[in-house]
Amino acid sequence: ITDNYCIESPLVNYIYVSNPKRLYSLMLKIFYKNISNKMNIIGVIGTNAKTTITTIGYKFFNSIHKKSMLIGSNGIYYSNKVIKTDNTTPNIGIIYKYLNIAKRLHINYVFMEVSSISVSEYRCLGLEFKVLIYTNFSQDHLDYHKDMEQYFLAKCIPFIRHKGISIINIEMKKLVMLLRVMKFMATRELLNQLVLLVQLSQQQTQH
């Protein structure tokens, strides 16, 4: 699977797609049978405090005998194991691997740091979060995102179509803009549902 139309080899079959990373994430969601929907994944988004909040949540839940896993900057933690990772939010293949392990070990809670770069690279695409927490927003990662608007929008993407609980710092910069994005997407989703209901009603009337 590639987006490079210049690759040619008589011994290899190629599937050309416009966005291999996006397709990879969606294929894994199907392969793992939408496993994230069967778990309680708490994602933490924000410029600062992601590691602190996920670590406190992970340790607290384990202390009250609710088996948990932590995926973040310091690695992947579960059942007294520590697996080092290269990124704040790992490759989507690694995430699904450990969600599958969590399911086998009856770990029902996963605390995950969600970085803006991982969102832009589709490492979280297809994951269904029970809770999303937005801590704060300030300047960072402009070497990747180019400007503050792209950086901010990357952090908004997980909230689009999010059906679980959203916890947002009321003192956060650009709070109003985030709420507008969420309201717009919710309104659009409602309009889509209304259009579908009208179409179904018309079909039943015709029959």
mmCIF file with all atom_site columns, C-alpha atoms in Angstrom:
data_model
loop_
_atom_site.group_PDB
_atom_site.id
_atom_site.type_symbol
_atom_site.label_atom_id
_atom_site.label_alt_id
_atom_site.label_comp_id
_atom_site.label_asym_id
_atom_site.label_entity_id
_atom_site.label_seq_id
_atom_site.pdbx_PDB_ins_code
_atom_site.Cartn_x
_atom_site.Cartn_y
_atom_site.Cartn_z
_atom_site.occupancy
_atom_site.B_iso_or_equiv
_atom_site.pdbx_formal_charge
_atom_site.auth_seq_id
_atom_site.auth_comp_id
_atom_site.auth_asym_id
_atom_site.auth_atom_id
_atom_site.pdbx_PDB_model_num
ATOM 1   C CA . ILE A 1 1   ? 0.000   0.000   0.000   1.00 0.00 ? 1   ILE A CA 1
ATOM 2   C CA . THR A 1 2   ? 1.599   3.259   -1.067  1.00 0.00 ? 2   THR A CA 1
ATOM 3   C CA . ASP A 1 3   ? 0.937   6.796   -2.252  1.00 0.00 ? 3   ASP A CA 1
ATOM 4   C CA . ASN A 1 4   ? 4.064   6.792   -4.401  1.00 0.00 ? 4   ASN A CA 1
ATOM 5   C CA . TYR A 1 5   ? 3.010   6.261   -7.998  1.00 0.00 ? 5   TYR A CA 1
ATOM 6   C CA . CYS A 1 6   ? 6.644   6.167   -9.102  1.00 0.00 ? 6   CYS A CA 1
ATOM 7   C CA . ILE A 1 7   ? 7.299   2.774   -7.511  1.00 0.00 ? 7   ILE A CA 1
ATOM 8   C CA . GLU A 1 8   ? 7.345   -0.026  -10.033 1.00 0.00 ? 8   GLU A CA 1
ATOM 9   C CA . SER A 1 9   ? 8.311   -3.676  -9.655  1.00 0.00 ? 9   SER A CA 1
ATOM 10  C CA . PRO A 1 10  ? 7.095   -6.663  -11.673 1.00 0.00 ? 10  PRO A CA 1
ATOM 11  C CA . LEU A 1 11  ? 7.241   -8.915  -8.600  1.00 0.00 ? 11  LEU A CA 1
ATOM 12  C CA . VAL A 1 12  ? 5.101   -6.789  -6.270  1.00 0.00 ? 12  VAL A CA 1
ATOM 13  C CA . ASN A 1 13  ? 1.405   -5.916  -6.311  1.00 0.00 ? 13  ASN A CA 1
ATOM 14  C CA . TYR A 1 14  ? 0.689   -2.332  -5.284  1.00 0.00 ? 14  TYR A CA 1
ATOM 15  C CA . ILE A 1 15  ? -2.418  -0.678  -3.939  1.00 0.00 ? 15  ILE A CA 1
ATOM 16  C CA . TYR A 1 16  ? -2.201  3.062   -4.510  1.00 0.00 ? 16  TYR A CA 1
ATOM 17  C CA . VAL A 1 17  ? -4.049  5.281   -2.041  1.00 0.00 ? 17  VAL A CA 1
ATOM 18  C CA . SER A 1 18  ? -3.965  9.012   -1.346  1.00 0.00 ? 18  SER A CA 1
ATOM 19  C CA . ASN A 1 19  ? -3.256  8.581   2.399   1.00 0.00 ? 19  ASN A CA 1
ATOM 20  C CA . PRO A 1 20  ? -1.625  5.301   3.547   1.00 0.00 ? 20  PRO A CA 1
ATOM 21  C CA . LYS A 1 21  ? -1.476  6.355   7.234   1.00 0.00 ? 21  LYS A CA 1
ATOM 22  C CA . ARG A 1 22  ? -5.211  7.004   7.332   1.00 0.00 ? 22  ARG A CA 1
ATOM 23  C CA . LEU A 1 23  ? -5.994  3.706   5.606   1.00 0.00 ? 23  LEU A CA 1
ATOM 24  C CA . TYR A 1 24  ? -3.631  1.838   7.954   1.00 0.00 ? 24  TYR A CA 1
ATOM 25  C CA . SER A 1 25  ? -5.467  3.167   11.015  1.00 0.00 ? 25  SER A CA 1
ATOM 26  C CA . LEU A 1 26  ? -8.881  2.253   9.588   1.00 0.00 ? 26  LEU A CA 1
ATOM 27  C CA . MET A 1 27  ? -7.684  -1.235  8.598   1.00 0.00 ? 27  MET A CA 1
ATOM 28  C CA . LEU A 1 28  ? -6.380  -1.855  12.115  1.00 0.00 ? 28  LEU A CA 1
ATOM 29  C CA . LYS A 1 29  ? -9.708  -0.777  13.583  1.00 0.00 ? 29  LYS A CA 1
ATOM 30  C CA . ILE A 1 30  ? -11.407 -3.460  11.482  1.00 0.00 ? 30  ILE A CA 1
ATOM 31  C CA . PHE A 1 31  ? -8.703  -6.080  12.176  1.00 0.00 ? 31  PHE A CA 1
ATOM 32  C CA . TYR A 1 32  ? -8.987  -5.577  15.947  1.00 0.00 ? 32  TYR A CA 1
ATOM 33  C CA . LYS A 1 33  ? -12.798 -5.532  15.735  1.00 0.00 ? 33  LYS A CA 1
ATOM 34  C CA . ASN A 1 34  ? -13.153 -1.982  17.062  1.00 0.00 ? 34  ASN A CA 1
ATOM 35  C CA . ILE A 1 35  ? -11.612 -3.025  20.370  1.00 0.00 ? 35  ILE A CA 1
ATOM 36  C CA . SER A 1 36  ? -11.441 0.549   21.706  1.00 0.00 ? 36  SER A CA 1
ATOM 37  C CA . ASN A 1 37  ? -15.243 0.671   21.811  1.00 0.00 ? 37  ASN A CA 1
ATOM 38  C CA . LYS A 1 38  ? -15.212 -2.142  24.365  1.00 0.00 ? 38  LYS A CA 1
ATOM 39  C CA . MET A 1 39  ? -12.838 -0.366  26.745  1.00 0.00 ? 39  MET A CA 1
ATOM 40  C CA . ASN A 1 40  ? -12.720 2.808   28.814  1.00 0.00 ? 40  ASN A CA 1
ATOM 41  C CA . ILE A 1 41  ? -10.068 4.950   27.134  1.00 0.00 ? 41  ILE A CA 1
ATOM 42  C CA . ILE A 1 42  ? -9.360  8.316   28.721  1.00 0.00 ? 42  ILE A CA 1
ATOM 43  C CA . GLY A 1 43  ? -7.461  10.612  26.349  1.00 0.00 ? 43  GLY A CA 1
ATOM 44  C CA . VAL A 1 44  ? -5.672  13.726  27.573  1.00 0.00 ? 44  VAL A CA 1
ATOM 45  C CA . ILE A 1 45  ? -4.964  16.545  25.110  1.00 0.00 ? 45  ILE A CA 1
ATOM 46  C CA . GLY A 1 46  ? -3.150  19.814  25.756  1.00 0.00 ? 46  GLY A CA 1
ATOM 47  C CA . THR A 1 47  ? 0.183   21.568  25.537  1.00 0.00 ? 47  THR A CA 1
ATOM 48  C CA . ASN A 1 48  ? 1.064   20.800  29.170  1.00 0.00 ? 48  ASN A CA 1
ATOM 49  C CA . ALA A 1 49  ? 0.066   18.415  31.980  1.00 0.00 ? 49  ALA A CA 1
ATOM 50  C CA . LYS A 1 50  ? -0.777  15.388  29.806  1.00 0.00 ? 50  LYS A CA 1
ATOM 51  C CA . THR A 1 51  ? 1.829   13.211  31.513  1.00 0.00 ? 51  THR A CA 1
ATOM 52  C CA . THR A 1 52  ? 0.868   14.391  35.006  1.00 0.00 ? 52  THR A CA 1
ATOM 53  C CA . ILE A 1 53  ? -2.870  13.804  34.568  1.00 0.00 ? 53  ILE A CA 1
ATOM 54  C CA . THR A 1 54  ? -2.568  10.409  32.880  1.00 0.00 ? 54  THR A CA 1
ATOM 55  C CA . THR A 1 55  ? -0.044  9.202   35.466  1.00 0.00 ? 55  THR A CA 1
ATOM 56  C CA . ILE A 1 56  ? -2.190  10.317  38.406  1.00 0.00 ? 56  ILE A CA 1
ATOM 57  C CA . GLY A 1 57  ? -5.268  8.710   36.839  1.00 0.00 ? 57  GLY A CA 1
ATOM 58  C CA . TYR A 1 58  ? -3.419  5.457   36.156  1.00 0.00 ? 58  TYR A CA 1
ATOM 59  C CA . LYS A 1 59  ? -2.002  5.206   39.686  1.00 0.00 ? 59  LYS A CA 1
ATOM 60  C CA . PHE A 1 60  ? -5.267  6.213   41.362  1.00 0.00 ? 60  PHE A CA 1
ATOM 61  C CA . PHE A 1 61  ? -7.391  3.707   39.455  1.00 0.00 ? 61  PHE A CA 1
ATOM 62  C CA . ASN A 1 62  ? -4.956  0.894   40.199  1.00 0.00 ? 62  ASN A CA 1
ATOM 63  C CA . SER A 1 63  ? -4.942  1.909   43.874  1.00 0.00 ? 63  SER A CA 1
ATOM 64  C CA . ILE A 1 64  ? -8.722  1.337   44.039  1.00 0.00 ? 64  ILE A CA 1
ATOM 65  C CA . HIS A 1 65  ? -8.381  -2.024  42.269  1.00 0.00 ? 65  HIS A CA 1
ATOM 66  C CA . LYS A 1 66  ? -9.551  -0.886  38.841  1.00 0.00 ? 66  LYS A CA 1
ATOM 67  C CA . LYS A 1 67  ? -6.958  -2.426  36.545  1.00 0.00 ? 67  LYS A CA 1
ATOM 68  C CA . SER A 1 68  ? -5.501  0.237   34.275  1.00 0.00 ? 68  SER A CA 1
ATOM 69  C CA . MET A 1 69  ? -2.922  0.834   31.568  1.00 0.00 ? 69  MET A CA 1
ATOM 70  C CA . LEU A 1 70  ? -0.970  4.009   30.818  1.00 0.00 ? 70  LEU A CA 1
ATOM 71  C CA . ILE A 1 71  ? 0.222   4.999   27.329  1.00 0.00 ? 71  ILE A CA 1
ATOM 72  C CA . GLY A 1 72  ? 2.304   8.151   27.213  1.00 0.00 ? 72  GLY A CA 1
ATOM 73  C CA . SER A 1 73  ? 5.614   10.001  27.138  1.00 0.00 ? 73  SER A CA 1
ATOM 74  C CA . ASN A 1 74  ? 7.314   7.728   29.649  1.00 0.00 ? 74  ASN A CA 1
ATOM 75  C CA . GLY A 1 75  ? 6.214   4.508   27.966  1.00 0.00 ? 75  GLY A CA 1
ATOM 76  C CA . ILE A 1 76  ? 3.445   1.957   28.370  1.00 0.00 ? 76  ILE A CA 1
ATOM 77  C CA . TYR A 1 77  ? 2.682   0.845   31.936  1.00 0.00 ? 77  TYR A CA 1
ATOM 78  C CA . TYR A 1 78  ? 0.541   -2.099  33.012  1.00 0.00 ? 78  TYR A CA 1
ATOM 79  C CA . SER A 1 79  ? 0.686   -5.006  35.482  1.00 0.00 ? 79  SER A CA 1
ATOM 80  C CA . ASN A 1 80  ? 4.089   -3.911  36.862  1.00 0.00 ? 80  ASN A CA 1
ATOM 81  C CA . LYS A 1 81  ? 5.535   -3.812  33.327  1.00 0.00 ? 81  LYS A CA 1
ATOM 82  C CA . VAL A 1 82  ? 7.120   -0.825  31.584  1.00 0.00 ? 82  VAL A CA 1
ATOM 83  C CA . ILE A 1 83  ? 7.627   -0.741  27.814  1.00 0.00 ? 83  ILE A CA 1
ATOM 84  C CA . LYS A 1 84  ? 9.612   2.203   26.498  1.00 0.00 ? 84  LYS A CA 1
ATOM 85  C CA . THR A 1 85  ? 8.277   4.031   23.442  1.00 0.00 ? 85  THR A CA 1
ATOM 86  C CA . ASP A 1 86  ? 9.731   6.679   21.138  1.00 0.00 ? 86  ASP A CA 1
ATOM 87  C CA . ASN A 1 87  ? 6.780   9.067   20.992  1.00 0.00 ? 87  ASN A CA 1
ATOM 88  C CA . THR A 1 88  ? 4.275   10.613  23.387  1.00 0.00 ? 88  THR A CA 1
ATOM 89  C CA . THR A 1 89  ? 1.540   8.793   21.454  1.00 0.00 ? 89  THR A CA 1
ATOM 90  C CA . PRO A 1 90  ? 2.916   5.635   19.802  1.00 0.00 ? 90  PRO A CA 1
ATOM 91  C CA . ASN A 1 91  ? 2.254   4.300   16.333  1.00 0.00 ? 91  ASN A CA 1
ATOM 92  C CA . ILE A 1 92  ? -1.366  3.163   15.952  1.00 0.00 ? 92  ILE A CA 1
ATOM 93  C CA . GLY A 1 93  ? -0.177  -0.423  15.447  1.00 0.00 ? 93  GLY A CA 1
ATOM 94  C CA . ILE A 1 94  ? 1.535   -0.349  18.858  1.00 0.00 ? 94  ILE A CA 1
ATOM 95  C CA . ILE A 1 95  ? -1.568  1.186   20.456  1.00 0.00 ? 95  ILE A CA 1
ATOM 96  C CA . TYR A 1 96  ? -3.809  -1.586  19.147  1.00 0.00 ? 96  TYR A CA 1
ATOM 97  C CA . LYS A 1 97  ? -1.281  -4.234  20.180  1.00 0.00 ? 97  LYS A CA 1
ATOM 98  C CA . TYR A 1 98  ? -1.422  -3.088  23.794  1.00 0.00 ? 98  TYR A CA 1
ATOM 99  C CA . LEU A 1 99  ? -5.167  -2.502  23.793  1.00 0.00 ? 99  LEU A CA 1
ATOM 100 C CA . ASN A 1 100 ? -5.458  -6.143  22.773  1.00 0.00 ? 100 ASN A CA 1
ATOM 101 C CA . ILE A 1 101 ? -3.117  -7.140  25.612  1.00 0.00 ? 101 ILE A CA 1
ATOM 102 C CA . ALA A 1 102 ? -5.179  -5.031  28.018  1.00 0.00 ? 102 ALA A CA 1
ATOM 103 C CA . LYS A 1 103 ? -8.346  -6.808  26.938  1.00 0.00 ? 103 LYS A CA 1
ATOM 104 C CA . ARG A 1 104 ? -6.757  -10.245 27.464  1.00 0.00 ? 104 ARG A CA 1
ATOM 105 C CA . LEU A 1 105 ? -5.607  -9.216  30.952  1.00 0.00 ? 105 LEU A CA 1
ATOM 106 C CA . HIS A 1 106 ? -9.055  -7.772  31.795  1.00 0.00 ? 106 HIS A CA 1
ATOM 107 C CA . ILE A 1 107 ? -7.659  -4.236  32.033  1.00 0.00 ? 107 ILE A CA 1
ATOM 108 C CA . ASN A 1 108 ? -10.677 -2.034  31.434  1.00 0.00 ? 108 ASN A CA 1
ATOM 109 C CA . TYR A 1 109 ? -9.185  1.446   31.809  1.00 0.00 ? 109 TYR A CA 1
ATOM 110 C CA . VAL A 1 110 ? -6.534  2.987   29.564  1.00 0.00 ? 110 VAL A CA 1
ATOM 111 C CA . PHE A 1 111 ? -5.096  6.455   30.188  1.00 0.00 ? 111 PHE A CA 1
ATOM 112 C CA . MET A 1 112 ? -3.527  7.879   27.031  1.00 0.00 ? 112 MET A CA 1
ATOM 113 C CA . GLU A 1 113 ? -1.617  11.026  26.183  1.00 0.00 ? 113 GLU A CA 1
ATOM 114 C CA . VAL A 1 114 ? -2.849  12.362  22.835  1.00 0.00 ? 114 VAL A CA 1
ATOM 115 C CA . SER A 1 115 ? -0.342  14.628  21.111  1.00 0.00 ? 115 SER A CA 1
ATOM 116 C CA . SER A 1 116 ? -1.206  17.040  18.317  1.00 0.00 ? 116 SER A CA 1
ATOM 117 C CA . ILE A 1 117 ? 1.418   15.436  16.063  1.00 0.00 ? 117 ILE A CA 1
ATOM 118 C CA . SER A 1 118 ? -0.106  11.987  16.573  1.00 0.00 ? 118 SER A CA 1
ATOM 119 C CA . VAL A 1 119 ? -3.522  13.371  15.597  1.00 0.00 ? 119 VAL A CA 1
ATOM 120 C CA . SER A 1 120 ? -2.069  14.935  12.441  1.00 0.00 ? 120 SER A CA 1
ATOM 121 C CA . GLU A 1 121 ? -0.396  11.632  11.558  1.00 0.00 ? 121 GLU A CA 1
ATOM 122 C CA . TYR A 1 122 ? -3.589  9.593   12.099  1.00 0.00 ? 122 TYR A CA 1
ATOM 123 C CA . ARG A 1 123 ? -2.165  7.642   15.072  1.00 0.00 ? 123 ARG A CA 1
ATOM 124 C CA . CYS A 1 124 ? -5.450  8.058   16.939  1.00 0.00 ? 124 CYS A CA 1
ATOM 125 C CA . LEU A 1 125 ? -7.852  7.801   14.021  1.00 0.00 ? 125 LEU A CA 1
ATOM 126 C CA . GLY A 1 126 ? -10.594 5.274   14.746  1.00 0.00 ? 126 GLY A CA 1
ATOM 127 C CA . LEU A 1 127 ? -10.016 5.113   18.501  1.00 0.00 ? 127 LEU A CA 1
ATOM 128 C CA . GLU A 1 128 ? -13.168 5.680   20.528  1.00 0.00 ? 128 GLU A CA 1
ATOM 129 C CA . PHE A 1 129 ? -12.538 7.571   23.748  1.00 0.00 ? 129 PHE A CA 1
ATOM 130 C CA . LYS A 1 130 ? -14.935 7.359   26.672  1.00 0.00 ? 130 LYS A CA 1
ATOM 131 C CA . VAL A 1 131 ? -13.462 10.582  28.067  1.00 0.00 ? 131 VAL A CA 1
ATOM 132 C CA . LEU A 1 132 ? -11.445 13.381  26.431  1.00 0.00 ? 132 LEU A CA 1
ATOM 133 C CA . ILE A 1 133 ? -9.702  15.948  28.613  1.00 0.00 ? 133 ILE A CA 1
ATOM 134 C CA . TYR A 1 134 ? -8.389  19.247  27.185  1.00 0.00 ? 134 TYR A CA 1
ATOM 135 C CA . THR A 1 135 ? -5.919  20.723  29.675  1.00 0.00 ? 135 THR A CA 1
ATOM 136 C CA . ASN A 1 136 ? -4.571  23.930  28.122  1.00 0.00 ? 136 ASN A CA 1
ATOM 137 C CA . PHE A 1 137 ? -3.207  25.542  24.980  1.00 0.00 ? 137 PHE A CA 1
ATOM 138 C CA . SER A 1 138 ? -0.001  27.506  24.421  1.00 0.00 ? 138 SER A CA 1
ATOM 139 C CA . GLN A 1 139 ? 2.754   27.795  21.835  1.00 0.00 ? 139 GLN A CA 1
ATOM 140 C CA . ASP A 1 140 ? 4.604   24.570  20.982  1.00 0.00 ? 140 ASP A CA 1
ATOM 141 C CA . HIS A 1 141 ? 5.496   22.273  18.054  1.00 0.00 ? 141 HIS A CA 1
ATOM 142 C CA . LEU A 1 142 ? 5.552   25.096  15.511  1.00 0.00 ? 142 LEU A CA 1
ATOM 143 C CA . ASP A 1 143 ? 8.393   23.289  13.739  1.00 0.00 ? 143 ASP A CA 1
ATOM 144 C CA . TYR A 1 144 ? 5.773   20.696  12.785  1.00 0.00 ? 144 TYR A CA 1
ATOM 145 C CA . HIS A 1 145 ? 2.470   22.589  12.616  1.00 0.00 ? 145 HIS A CA 1
ATOM 146 C CA . LYS A 1 146 ? 3.881   25.769  11.022  1.00 0.00 ? 146 LYS A CA 1
ATOM 147 C CA . ASP A 1 147 ? 1.468   28.121  12.790  1.00 0.00 ? 147 ASP A CA 1
ATOM 148 C CA . MET A 1 148 ? -0.708  28.344  15.899  1.00 0.00 ? 148 MET A CA 1
ATOM 149 C CA . GLU A 1 149 ? -3.975  27.861  14.002  1.00 0.00 ? 149 GLU A CA 1
ATOM 150 C CA . GLN A 1 150 ? -2.895  24.503  12.562  1.00 0.00 ? 150 GLN A CA 1
ATOM 151 C CA . TYR A 1 151 ? -1.611  23.490  15.992  1.00 0.00 ? 151 TYR A CA 1
ATOM 152 C CA . PHE A 1 152 ? -4.896  24.420  17.653  1.00 0.00 ? 152 PHE A CA 1
ATOM 153 C CA . LEU A 1 153 ? -7.038  22.684  15.019  1.00 0.00 ? 153 LEU A CA 1
ATOM 154 C CA . ALA A 1 154 ? -4.991  19.498  15.389  1.00 0.00 ? 154 ALA A CA 1
ATOM 155 C CA . LYS A 1 155 ? -5.917  19.466  19.071  1.00 0.00 ? 155 LYS A CA 1
ATOM 156 C CA . CYS A 1 156 ? -9.600  19.986  18.210  1.00 0.00 ? 156 CYS A CA 1
ATOM 157 C CA . ILE A 1 157 ? -9.860  17.038  15.812  1.00 0.00 ? 157 ILE A CA 1
ATOM 158 C CA . PRO A 1 158 ? -10.385 14.295  18.469  1.00 0.00 ? 158 PRO A CA 1
ATOM 159 C CA . PHE A 1 159 ? -13.425 16.214  19.784  1.00 0.00 ? 159 PHE A CA 1
ATOM 160 C CA . ILE A 1 160 ? -15.082 16.047  16.368  1.00 0.00 ? 160 ILE A CA 1
ATOM 161 C CA . ARG A 1 161 ? -17.705 13.276  16.476  1.00 0.00 ? 161 ARG A CA 1
ATOM 162 C CA . HIS A 1 162 ? -16.634 12.465  20.042  1.00 0.00 ? 162 HIS A CA 1
ATOM 163 C CA . LYS A 1 163 ? -19.674 10.878  21.717  1.00 0.00 ? 163 LYS A CA 1
ATOM 164 C CA . GLY A 1 164 ? -18.268 10.419  25.205  1.00 0.00 ? 164 GLY A CA 1
ATOM 165 C CA . ILE A 1 165 ? -17.549 12.812  28.064  1.00 0.00 ? 165 ILE A CA 1
ATOM 166 C CA . SER A 1 166 ? -15.536 15.985  27.368  1.00 0.00 ? 166 SER A CA 1
ATOM 167 C CA . ILE A 1 167 ? -13.682 17.740  30.198  1.00 0.00 ? 167 ILE A CA 1
ATOM 168 C CA . ILE A 1 168 ? -12.273 21.141  29.223  1.00 0.00 ? 168 ILE A CA 1
ATOM 169 C CA . ASN A 1 169 ? -10.288 23.625  31.282  1.00 0.00 ? 169 ASN A CA 1
ATOM 170 C CA . ILE A 1 170 ? -12.579 26.657  31.488  1.00 0.00 ? 170 ILE A CA 1
ATOM 171 C CA . GLU A 1 171 ? -9.561  29.009  31.728  1.00 0.00 ? 171 GLU A CA 1
ATOM 172 C CA . MET A 1 172 ? -7.982  27.635  28.538  1.00 0.00 ? 172 MET A CA 1
ATOM 173 C CA . LYS A 1 173 ? -7.080  30.023  25.737  1.00 0.00 ? 173 LYS A CA 1
ATOM 174 C CA . LYS A 1 174 ? -9.315  29.624  22.678  1.00 0.00 ? 174 LYS A CA 1
ATOM 175 C CA . LEU A 1 175 ? -11.966 27.863  24.767  1.00 0.00 ? 175 LEU A CA 1
ATOM 176 C CA . VAL A 1 176 ? -14.736 29.673  22.882  1.00 0.00 ? 176 VAL A CA 1
ATOM 177 C CA . MET A 1 177 ? -13.341 28.579  19.513  1.00 0.00 ? 177 MET A CA 1
ATOM 178 C CA . LEU A 1 178 ? -13.135 24.947  20.665  1.00 0.00 ? 178 LEU A CA 1
ATOM 179 C CA . LEU A 1 179 ? -16.728 25.033  21.870  1.00 0.00 ? 179 LEU A CA 1
ATOM 180 C CA . ARG A 1 180 ? -17.794 26.515  18.525  1.00 0.00 ? 180 ARG A CA 1
ATOM 181 C CA . VAL A 1 181 ? -16.069 23.667  16.676  1.00 0.00 ? 181 VAL A CA 1
ATOM 182 C CA . MET A 1 182 ? -17.802 21.097  18.898  1.00 0.00 ? 182 MET A CA 1
ATOM 183 C CA . LYS A 1 183 ? -21.187 22.838  18.527  1.00 0.00 ? 183 LYS A CA 1
ATOM 184 C CA . PHE A 1 184 ? -20.799 23.054  14.742  1.00 0.00 ? 184 PHE A CA 1
ATOM 185 C CA . MET A 1 185 ? -19.966 19.358  14.437  1.00 0.00 ? 185 MET A CA 1
ATOM 186 C CA . ALA A 1 186 ? -22.818 18.385  16.775  1.00 0.00 ? 186 ALA A CA 1
ATOM 187 C CA . THR A 1 187 ? -25.238 20.528  14.741  1.00 0.00 ? 187 THR A CA 1
ATOM 188 C CA . ARG A 1 188 ? -24.012 19.030  11.477  1.00 0.00 ? 188 ARG A CA 1
ATOM 189 C CA . GLU A 1 189 ? -24.374 15.509  12.878  1.00 0.00 ? 189 GLU A CA 1
ATOM 190 C CA . LEU A 1 190 ? -27.936 16.313  14.010  1.00 0.00 ? 190 LEU A CA 1
ATOM 191 C CA . LEU A 1 191 ? -28.770 17.718  10.560  1.00 0.00 ? 191 LEU A CA 1
ATOM 192 C CA . ASN A 1 192 ? -27.389 14.569  8.924   1.00 0.00 ? 192 ASN A CA 1
ATOM 193 C CA . GLN A 1 193 ? -29.607 12.433  11.169  1.00 0.00 ? 193 GLN A CA 1
ATOM 194 C CA . LEU A 1 194 ? -32.648 14.581  10.348  1.00 0.00 ? 194 LEU A CA 1
ATOM 195 C CA . VAL A 1 195 ? -31.965 14.257  6.609   1.00 0.00 ? 195 VAL A CA 1
ATOM 196 C CA . LEU A 1 196 ? -31.715 10.486  7.007   1.00 0.00 ? 196 LEU A CA 1
ATOM 197 C CA . LEU A 1 197 ? -35.016 10.352  8.903   1.00 0.00 ? 197 LEU A CA 1
ATOM 198 C CA . VAL A 1 198 ? -36.720 12.421  6.189   1.00 0.00 ? 198 VAL A CA 1
ATOM 199 C CA . GLN A 1 199 ? -35.351 10.114  3.489   1.00 0.00 ? 199 GLN A CA 1
ATOM 200 C CA . LEU A 1 200 ? -36.545 7.016   5.351   1.00 0.00 ? 200 LEU A CA 1
ATOM 201 C CA . SER A 1 201 ? -39.968 8.606   5.869   1.00 0.00 ? 201 SER A CA 1
ATOM 202 C CA . GLN A 1 202 ? -40.248 9.397   2.164   1.00 0.00 ? 202 GLN A CA 1
ATOM 203 C CA . GLN A 1 203 ? -39.279 5.831   1.242   1.00 0.00 ? 203 GLN A CA 1
ATOM 204 C CA . GLN A 1 204 ? -41.931 4.394   3.563   1.00 0.00 ? 204 GLN A CA 1
ATOM 205 C CA . THR A 1 205 ? -44.542 6.751   2.115   1.00 0.00 ? 205 THR A CA 1
ATOM 206 C CA . GLN A 1 206 ? -43.690 5.648   -1.422  1.00 0.00 ? 206 GLN A CA 1
ATOM 207 C CA . HIS A 1 207 ? -44.066 1.990   -0.449  1.00 0.00 ? 207 HIS A CA 1
#
